[in-house]
Amino acid sequence: MSGDNTLQKLMGAMRKAIEDYDMIQNGDRIAVGVSGGKDSVSLLAGLAGLRRFIGIDYEIVAVCLDPQFGGEPNDYSELSAFCEERGIEFVLRRTNIGNIIFEDRKEKNPCSLCARMRRGLLHDVAKEKGCNKMALGHNFEDAVETFMMNLFDEGRIGCFSPVTWLSRKEITVIRPLIYCHEDEILRIANHEHLPIVKSRCPADKHTEREHVKMLMERLEHEEGYDCLGSKLLGAMQRGRICGWGLEGDDSMERYSKI
């Protein structure tokens, strides 16, 4: 994506990802996992807008899980109003995830368990609402950082997939933001005045992912490895890693034009 701060630019990159990886088909009912952060709210806004011109007939349901960090419910009233204005069903479930992770178990590395618990609940709510797909807000940086974390932590080549069929839950997970850069998403969310809900997670900005993000920035801006993230994603596509392969041999060329 270029420096254009409009939602249309975001939807253009999302549309390309959807078409490249055949993410959405006619008749799909998609549960959109909405945490309230910039990525998930932008994903929701983009999917709502795309319905008007992408040429695919699909429905979306916004699913929000409140971890209730610190034992207190978060305020999602603006997000609920945003959905109501656009005719999107909004489902809010209050959970005790925050208490389990930080009070009961006192996890030193809470992110992995939190993600697993939230995904499990999202899957259940999605099935309850009759959805056959679930959209998550992982962006470009999430993809390349996950690739690096798997390499550093586990010594393996791998990443989450753009499209994943979960046989146990009988639901397909899609990630339409994979061509969208984090800084562009933030600018667009601010420009469009999207209803962002501030995270109250005690571990926010103090995770391993933040360390990898800073390492990537250092390598690009201080060590001279220009466009490192783009090169990594291009390698994942050309190597057909974890479902990232594209038809033909022009994956890097196609990506570089976004």
Short mmCIF file of N, CA, C and O in Angstrom, two decimals, residues 31-138:
data_model
loop_
_atom_site.label_atom_id
_atom_site.label_comp_id
_atom_site.label_asym_id
_atom_site.label_seq_id
_atom_site.Cartn_x
_atom_site.Cartn_y
_atom_site.Cartn_z
N ALA A 31 -17.42 -14.70 10.28
CA ALA A 31 -17.26 -14.11 11.60
C ALA A 31 -15.95 -13.32 11.61
O ALA A 31 -14.90 -13.88 11.30
N VAL A 32 -16.02 -12.04 11.91
CA VAL A 32 -14.83 -11.20 11.94
C VAL A 32 -14.41 -11.03 13.40
O VAL A 32 -15.15 -10.45 14.20
N GLY A 33 -13.24 -11.56 13.73
CA GLY A 33 -12.75 -11.42 15.10
C GLY A 33 -12.31 -9.99 15.35
O GLY A 33 -11.35 -9.51 14.75
N VAL A 34 -13.04 -9.28 16.23
CA VAL A 34 -12.79 -7.86 16.47
C VAL A 34 -12.38 -7.64 17.92
O VAL A 34 -13.22 -7.70 18.83
N SER A 35 -11.10 -7.39 18.14
CA SER A 35 -10.61 -7.13 19.49
C SER A 35 -10.86 -5.68 19.90
O SER A 35 -10.86 -5.36 21.09
N GLY A 36 -11.01 -4.81 18.91
CA GLY A 36 -11.10 -3.38 19.16
C GLY A 36 -9.84 -2.64 18.76
O GLY A 36 -9.82 -1.41 18.72
N GLY A 37 -8.77 -3.39 18.42
CA GLY A 37 -7.54 -2.77 17.96
C GLY A 37 -7.65 -2.29 16.53
O GLY A 37 -8.60 -2.60 15.81
N LYS A 38 -6.64 -1.54 16.08
CA LYS A 38 -6.69 -0.91 14.76
C LYS A 38 -6.81 -1.92 13.64
O LYS A 38 -7.51 -1.69 12.65
N ASP A 39 -6.11 -3.06 13.77
CA ASP A 39 -6.13 -4.06 12.70
C ASP A 39 -7.51 -4.69 12.55
O ASP A 39 -8.05 -4.76 11.44
N SER A 40 -8.07 -5.16 13.64
CA SER A 40 -9.34 -5.88 13.54
C SER A 40 -10.49 -4.95 13.16
O SER A 40 -11.39 -5.33 12.40
N VAL A 41 -10.47 -3.70 13.66
CA VAL A 41 -11.54 -2.77 13.31
C VAL A 41 -11.40 -2.34 11.84
O VAL A 41 -12.40 -2.19 11.12
N SER A 42 -10.18 -2.15 11.38
CA SER A 42 -9.96 -1.82 9.97
C SER A 42 -10.38 -2.99 9.08
O SER A 42 -10.95 -2.79 7.99
N LEU A 43 -10.09 -4.21 9.52
CA LEU A 43 -10.54 -5.40 8.79
C LEU A 43 -12.06 -5.41 8.67
O LEU A 43 -12.60 -5.66 7.58
N LEU A 44 -12.74 -5.14 9.76
CA LEU A 44 -14.21 -5.11 9.75
C LEU A 44 -14.73 -4.04 8.79
O LEU A 44 -15.62 -4.30 7.98
N ALA A 45 -14.16 -2.84 8.89
CA ALA A 45 -14.59 -1.75 8.00
C ALA A 45 -14.32 -2.09 6.54
O ALA A 45 -15.14 -1.81 5.66
N GLY A 46 -13.15 -2.69 6.28
CA GLY A 46 -12.79 -3.05 4.91
C GLY A 46 -13.71 -4.11 4.33
O GLY A 46 -14.18 -3.99 3.19
N LEU A 47 -14.01 -5.16 5.10
CA LEU A 47 -14.90 -6.21 4.62
C LEU A 47 -16.31 -5.69 4.41
O LEU A 47 -17.01 -6.11 3.47
N ALA A 48 -16.75 -4.77 5.28
CA ALA A 48 -18.08 -4.18 5.11
C ALA A 48 -18.13 -3.36 3.82
O ALA A 48 -19.11 -3.43 3.07
N GLY A 49 -17.07 -2.58 3.55
CA GLY A 49 -17.04 -1.76 2.35
C GLY A 49 -16.89 -2.57 1.07
O GLY A 49 -17.50 -2.24 0.04
N LEU A 50 -16.11 -3.64 1.14
CA LEU A 50 -15.85 -4.45 -0.06
C LEU A 50 -17.11 -5.11 -0.60
O LEU A 50 -17.20 -5.41 -1.80
N ARG A 51 -18.08 -5.34 0.26
CA ARG A 51 -19.31 -6.02 -0.20
C ARG A 51 -19.99 -5.26 -1.33
O ARG A 51 -20.71 -5.85 -2.13
N ARG A 52 -19.73 -3.94 -1.41
CA ARG A 52 -20.44 -3.12 -2.40
C ARG A 52 -19.91 -3.30 -3.81
O ARG A 52 -20.63 -3.05 -4.77
N PHE A 53 -18.64 -3.72 -3.96
CA PHE A 53 -18.10 -3.73 -5.32
C PHE A 53 -17.19 -4.91 -5.66
O PHE A 53 -16.69 -4.99 -6.78
N ILE A 54 -16.99 -5.85 -4.74
CA ILE A 54 -16.06 -6.94 -5.03
C ILE A 54 -16.69 -8.01 -5.92
O ILE A 54 -16.01 -8.85 -6.50
N GLY A 55 -18.03 -8.01 -6.01
CA GLY A 55 -18.69 -8.98 -6.87
C GLY A 55 -18.88 -10.34 -6.23
O GLY A 55 -19.11 -11.34 -6.93
N ILE A 56 -18.79 -10.41 -4.90
CA ILE A 56 -19.02 -11.65 -4.16
C ILE A 56 -20.09 -11.38 -3.11
O ILE A 56 -20.02 -10.39 -2.38
N ASP A 57 -21.07 -12.25 -3.03
CA ASP A 57 -22.17 -12.09 -2.08
C ASP A 57 -21.82 -12.81 -0.78
O ASP A 57 -21.79 -14.05 -0.74
N TYR A 58 -21.52 -12.05 0.27
CA TYR A 58 -21.19 -12.65 1.56
C TYR A 58 -21.74 -11.81 2.70
O TYR A 58 -22.07 -10.64 2.54
N GLU A 59 -21.86 -12.42 3.88
CA GLU A 59 -22.33 -11.75 5.08
C GLU A 59 -21.20 -11.70 6.10
O GLU A 59 -20.31 -12.56 6.09
N ILE A 60 -21.24 -10.70 6.99
CA ILE A 60 -20.24 -10.64 8.06
C ILE A 60 -20.93 -10.45 9.40
O ILE A 60 -21.98 -9.80 9.51
N VAL A 61 -20.33 -11.04 10.42
CA VAL A 61 -20.77 -10.90 11.81
C VAL A 61 -19.56 -10.49 12.63
O VAL A 61 -18.52 -11.16 12.58
N ALA A 62 -19.65 -9.39 13.35
CA ALA A 62 -18.54 -8.94 14.19
C ALA A 62 -18.61 -9.66 15.53
O ALA A 62 -19.62 -9.60 16.22
N VAL A 63 -17.52 -10.37 15.88
CA VAL A 63 -17.46 -11.11 17.14
C VAL A 63 -16.37 -10.51 18.02
O VAL A 63 -15.20 -10.52 17.66
N CYS A 64 -16.78 -10.00 19.16
CA CYS A 64 -15.85 -9.33 20.08
C CYS A 64 -15.82 -10.08 21.41
O CYS A 64 -16.87 -10.31 22.02
N LEU A 65 -14.64 -10.48 21.83
CA LEU A 65 -14.46 -11.16 23.11
C LEU A 65 -13.75 -10.21 24.08
O LEU A 65 -12.64 -9.77 23.80
N ASP A 66 -14.39 -9.88 25.18
CA ASP A 66 -13.77 -9.00 26.16
C ASP A 66 -13.02 -9.84 27.20
O ASP A 66 -13.64 -10.57 27.97
N PRO A 67 -11.68 -9.75 27.24
CA PRO A 67 -10.92 -10.53 28.22
C PRO A 67 -11.13 -10.06 29.65
O PRO A 67 -10.82 -10.77 30.60
N GLN A 68 -11.65 -8.83 29.81
CA GLN A 68 -11.89 -8.21 31.12
C GLN A 68 -10.60 -8.20 31.96
O GLN A 68 -10.57 -8.70 33.09
N PHE A 69 -9.56 -7.61 31.37
CA PHE A 69 -8.30 -7.48 32.10
C PHE A 69 -8.51 -6.66 33.36
O PHE A 69 -9.22 -5.65 33.36
N GLY A 70 -7.90 -7.12 34.43
CA GLY A 70 -8.08 -6.45 35.71
C GLY A 70 -9.45 -6.67 36.32
O GLY A 70 -9.81 -6.01 37.28
N GLY A 71 -10.21 -7.60 35.75
CA GLY A 71 -11.54 -7.89 36.27
C GLY A 71 -12.60 -6.88 35.90
O GLY A 71 -13.73 -6.94 36.40
N GLU A 72 -12.25 -5.94 34.99
CA GLU A 72 -13.19 -4.89 34.62
C GLU A 72 -13.61 -5.03 33.16
O GLU A 72 -12.76 -5.25 32.28
N PRO A 73 -14.92 -4.89 32.86
CA PRO A 73 -15.37 -4.94 31.47
C PRO A 73 -14.90 -3.72 30.69
O PRO A 73 -14.82 -2.62 31.25
N ASN A 74 -14.56 -3.91 29.44
CA ASN A 74 -14.16 -2.80 28.58
C ASN A 74 -15.39 -2.21 27.91
O ASN A 74 -16.44 -2.84 27.82
N ASP A 75 -15.27 -0.98 27.42
CA ASP A 75 -16.38 -0.28 26.79
C ASP A 75 -16.30 -0.42 25.27
O ASP A 75 -15.38 0.12 24.64
N TYR A 76 -17.24 -1.14 24.68
CA TYR A 76 -17.28 -1.35 23.24
C TYR A 76 -18.49 -0.66 22.61
O TYR A 76 -18.93 -1.05 21.53
N SER A 77 -19.03 0.35 23.28
CA SER A 77 -20.26 0.98 22.81
C SER A 77 -20.07 1.66 21.46
O SER A 77 -20.97 1.59 20.60
N GLU A 78 -18.93 2.30 21.23
CA GLU A 78 -18.69 2.95 19.94
C GLU A 78 -18.56 1.93 18.82
O GLU A 78 -19.02 2.15 17.70
N LEU A 79 -17.93 0.82 19.12
CA LEU A 79 -17.79 -0.25 18.14
C LEU A 79 -19.15 -0.85 17.81
O LEU A 79 -19.47 -1.14 16.65
N SER A 80 -19.98 -1.03 18.83
CA SER A 80 -21.33 -1.53 18.62
C SER A 80 -22.15 -0.58 17.75
O SER A 80 -22.87 -1.01 16.84
N ALA A 81 -22.02 0.72 18.01
CA ALA A 81 -22.74 1.72 17.21
C ALA A 81 -22.24 1.73 15.77
O ALA A 81 -23.04 1.88 14.83
N PHE A 82 -20.95 1.56 15.58
CA PHE A 82 -20.35 1.50 14.25
C PHE A 82 -20.99 0.36 13.45
O PHE A 82 -21.33 0.51 12.27
N CYS A 83 -21.13 -0.80 14.09
CA CYS A 83 -21.73 -1.96 13.42
C CYS A 83 -23.22 -1.71 13.12
O CYS A 83 -23.70 -2.05 12.03
N GLU A 84 -23.91 -1.12 14.07
CA GLU A 84 -25.35 -0.87 13.88
C GLU A 84 -25.58 0.05 12.69
O GLU A 84 -26.51 -0.16 11.89
N GLU A 85 -24.74 1.07 12.54
CA GLU A 85 -24.88 2.01 11.42
C GLU A 85 -24.70 1.32 10.08
O GLU A 85 -25.27 1.76 9.08
N ARG A 86 -23.94 0.25 10.06
CA ARG A 86 -23.63 -0.44 8.80
C ARG A 86 -24.40 -1.75 8.63
O ARG A 86 -24.14 -2.52 7.71
N GLY A 87 -25.34 -1.99 9.53
CA GLY A 87 -26.16 -3.20 9.42
C GLY A 87 -25.39 -4.48 9.67
O GLY A 87 -25.72 -5.53 9.11
N ILE A 88 -24.36 -4.41 10.53
CA ILE A 88 -23.54 -5.58 10.85
C ILE A 88 -23.95 -6.12 12.21
O ILE A 88 -24.02 -5.37 13.19
N GLU A 89 -24.23 -7.41 12.28
CA GLU A 89 -24.55 -8.02 13.57
C GLU A 89 -23.31 -7.95 14.46
O GLU A 89 -22.21 -8.32 14.06
N PHE A 90 -23.50 -7.47 15.69
CA PHE A 90 -22.39 -7.33 16.64
C PHE A 90 -22.63 -8.26 17.82
O PHE A 90 -23.66 -8.18 18.50
N VAL A 91 -21.67 -9.14 18.07
CA VAL A 91 -21.76 -10.10 19.16
C VAL A 91 -20.65 -9.82 20.16
O VAL A 91 -19.47 -9.87 19.81
N LEU A 92 -21.01 -9.52 21.40
CA LEU A 92 -20.04 -9.25 22.46
C LEU A 92 -20.16 -10.32 23.53
O LEU A 92 -21.24 -10.55 24.07
N ARG A 93 -19.05 -10.97 23.83
CA ARG A 93 -19.00 -11.97 24.90
C ARG A 93 -17.98 -11.54 25.94
O ARG A 93 -16.81 -11.34 25.63
N ARG A 94 -18.43 -11.41 27.17
CA ARG A 94 -17.52 -11.12 28.27
C ARG A 94 -16.88 -12.45 28.72
O ARG A 94 -17.58 -13.44 28.87
N THR A 95 -15.58 -12.45 28.92
CA THR A 95 -14.88 -13.68 29.31
C THR A 95 -14.04 -13.43 30.56
O THR A 95 -13.87 -12.29 31.01
N ASN A 96 -13.50 -14.51 31.09
CA ASN A 96 -12.58 -14.40 32.24
C ASN A 96 -11.15 -14.73 31.84
O ASN A 96 -10.33 -15.13 32.66
N ILE A 97 -10.83 -14.52 30.56
CA ILE A 97 -9.49 -14.83 30.06
C ILE A 97 -8.42 -14.04 30.81
O ILE A 97 -7.38 -14.57 31.20
N GLY A 98 -8.65 -12.76 31.02
CA GLY A 98 -7.68 -11.92 31.72
C GLY A 98 -7.37 -12.44 33.11
O GLY A 98 -6.19 -12.51 33.52
N ASN A 99 -8.39 -12.83 33.84
CA ASN A 99 -8.21 -13.33 35.20
C ASN A 99 -7.46 -14.66 35.21
O ASN A 99 -6.56 -14.88 36.03
N ILE A 100 -7.80 -15.55 34.27
CA ILE A 100 -7.15 -16.86 34.20
C ILE A 100 -5.65 -16.70 33.96
O ILE A 100 -4.82 -17.34 34.61
N ILE A 101 -5.30 -15.83 33.02
CA ILE A 101 -3.90 -15.70 32.60
C ILE A 101 -3.05 -14.95 33.61
O ILE A 101 -1.94 -15.39 33.97
N PHE A 102 -3.56 -13.82 34.09
CA PHE A 102 -2.72 -12.95 34.92
C PHE A 102 -2.92 -13.14 36.42
O PHE A 102 -2.04 -12.80 37.21
N GLU A 103 -4.06 -13.68 36.83
CA GLU A 103 -4.32 -13.86 38.26
C GLU A 103 -4.18 -15.32 38.67
O GLU A 103 -3.40 -15.64 39.57
N ASP A 104 -4.91 -16.21 38.02
CA ASP A 104 -4.89 -17.62 38.40
C ASP A 104 -3.56 -18.29 38.06
O ASP A 104 -2.92 -18.91 38.90
N ARG A 105 -3.14 -18.14 36.80
CA ARG A 105 -1.94 -18.85 36.33
C ARG A 105 -0.68 -18.00 36.39
O ARG A 105 0.43 -18.55 36.34
N LYS A 106 -0.85 -16.69 36.47
CA LYS A 106 0.30 -15.79 36.53
C LYS A 106 1.35 -16.13 35.47
O LYS A 106 2.54 -16.32 35.76
N GLU A 107 0.89 -16.21 34.22
CA GLU A 107 1.74 -16.60 33.11
C GLU A 107 2.87 -15.59 32.89
O GLU A 107 2.64 -14.38 32.81
N LYS A 108 4.10 -16.10 32.77
CA LYS A 108 5.23 -15.22 32.47
C LYS A 108 5.25 -14.84 30.99
O LYS A 108 5.73 -13.76 30.63
N ASN A 109 4.77 -15.75 30.14
CA ASN A 109 4.65 -15.49 28.70
C ASN A 109 3.19 -15.69 28.30
O ASN A 109 2.81 -16.74 27.78
N PRO A 110 2.36 -14.68 28.58
CA PRO A 110 0.91 -14.86 28.48
C PRO A 110 0.33 -14.88 27.07
O PRO A 110 -0.78 -15.36 26.86
N CYS A 111 1.05 -14.37 26.07
CA CYS A 111 0.45 -14.13 24.75
C CYS A 111 -0.01 -15.42 24.07
O CYS A 111 -1.08 -15.46 23.46
N SER A 112 0.79 -16.47 24.15
CA SER A 112 0.46 -17.71 23.47
C SER A 112 -0.82 -18.32 24.02
O SER A 112 -1.73 -18.69 23.27
N LEU A 113 -0.92 -18.41 25.36
CA LEU A 113 -2.13 -18.97 25.96
C LEU A 113 -3.34 -18.10 25.69
O LEU A 113 -4.43 -18.61 25.37
N CYS A 114 -3.17 -16.80 25.78
CA CYS A 114 -4.27 -15.87 25.52
C CYS A 114 -4.79 -16.05 24.10
O CYS A 114 -6.00 -16.12 23.86
N ALA A 115 -3.87 -16.15 23.13
CA ALA A 115 -4.27 -16.31 21.74
C ALA A 115 -5.03 -17.62 21.53
O ALA A 115 -6.04 -17.66 20.82
N ARG A 116 -4.55 -18.71 22.17
CA ARG A 116 -5.23 -20.01 22.02
C ARG A 116 -6.63 -19.96 22.62
O ARG A 116 -7.57 -20.49 22.03
N MET A 117 -6.76 -19.35 23.77
CA MET A 117 -8.07 -19.27 24.42
C MET A 117 -9.03 -18.42 23.60
O MET A 117 -10.21 -18.78 23.41
N ARG A 118 -8.56 -17.29 23.10
CA ARG A 118 -9.42 -16.42 22.30
C ARG A 118 -9.84 -17.11 21.00
O ARG A 118 -10.99 -17.01 20.58
N ARG A 119 -8.88 -17.79 20.34
CA ARG A 119 -9.21 -18.48 19.09
C ARG A 119 -10.27 -19.55 19.32
O ARG A 119 -11.21 -19.69 18.53
N GLY A 120 -10.12 -20.31 20.40
CA GLY A 120 -11.10 -21.35 20.69
C GLY A 120 -12.49 -20.79 20.89
O GLY A 120 -13.48 -21.32 20.35
N LEU A 121 -12.60 -19.70 21.64
CA LEU A 121 -13.90 -19.07 21.87
C LEU A 121 -14.45 -18.46 20.58
O LEU A 121 -15.66 -18.54 20.32
N LEU A 122 -13.57 -17.84 19.79
CA LEU A 122 -14.01 -17.27 18.51
C LEU A 122 -14.58 -18.35 17.60
O LEU A 122 -15.63 -18.16 16.97
N HIS A 123 -13.90 -19.49 17.54
CA HIS A 123 -14.39 -20.60 16.72
C HIS A 123 -15.79 -21.03 17.18
O HIS A 123 -16.69 -21.24 16.36
N ASP A 124 -15.97 -21.13 18.50
CA ASP A 124 -17.25 -21.59 19.04
C ASP A 124 -18.37 -20.61 18.72
O ASP A 124 -19.47 -21.01 18.31
N VAL A 125 -18.10 -19.31 18.91
CA VAL A 125 -19.12 -18.30 18.62
C VAL A 125 -19.43 -18.27 17.13
O VAL A 125 -20.59 -18.12 16.71
N ALA A 126 -18.40 -18.40 16.30
CA ALA A 126 -18.59 -18.40 14.85
C ALA A 126 -19.52 -19.53 14.43
O ALA A 126 -20.45 -19.33 13.62
N LYS A 127 -19.28 -20.73 14.96
CA LYS A 127 -20.15 -21.85 14.63
C LYS A 127 -21.56 -21.64 15.17
O LYS A 127 -22.55 -21.96 14.50
N GLU A 128 -21.66 -21.08 16.36
CA GLU A 128 -22.96 -20.78 16.96
C GLU A 128 -23.77 -19.83 16.08
O GLU A 128 -25.00 -19.94 15.99
N LYS A 129 -23.08 -18.90 15.42
CA LYS A 129 -23.75 -17.90 14.58
C LYS A 129 -23.90 -18.36 13.13
O LYS A 129 -24.26 -17.57 12.26
N GLY A 130 -23.61 -19.62 12.87
CA GLY A 130 -23.81 -20.16 11.53
C GLY A 130 -22.80 -19.72 10.50
O GLY A 130 -23.08 -19.71 9.30
N CYS A 131 -21.59 -19.36 10.96
CA CYS A 131 -20.54 -18.89 10.04
C CYS A 131 -19.71 -20.07 9.55
O CYS A 131 -19.41 -21.00 10.31
N ASN A 132 -19.33 -20.02 8.30
CA ASN A 132 -18.44 -21.04 7.75
C ASN A 132 -17.00 -20.56 7.63
O ASN A 132 -16.10 -21.34 7.34
N LYS A 133 -16.80 -19.25 7.86
CA LYS A 133 -15.44 -18.69 7.81
C LYS A 133 -15.24 -17.70 8.95
O LYS A 133 -16.20 -17.13 9.47
N MET A 134 -13.98 -17.53 9.30
CA MET A 134 -13.62 -16.56 10.32
C MET A 134 -12.45 -15.72 9.81
O MET A 134 -11.44 -16.27 9.36
N ALA A 135 -12.60 -14.41 9.84
CA ALA A 135 -11.56 -13.48 9.38
C ALA A 135 -10.80 -12.91 10.57
O ALA A 135 -11.41 -12.43 11.52
N LEU A 136 -9.47 -12.99 10.49
CA LEU A 136 -8.61 -12.44 11.55
C LEU A 136 -7.76 -11.31 10.99
O LEU A 136 -7.46 -11.27 9.80
N GLY A 137 -7.34 -10.39 11.87
CA GLY A 137 -6.70 -9.16 11.43
C GLY A 137 -5.19 -9.19 11.38
O GLY A 137 -4.55 -8.15 11.62
N HIS A 138 -4.58 -10.32 11.06
CA HIS A 138 -3.12 -10.36 10.94
C HIS A 138 -2.67 -9.57 9.71
O HIS A 138 -3.18 -9.80 8.61
#
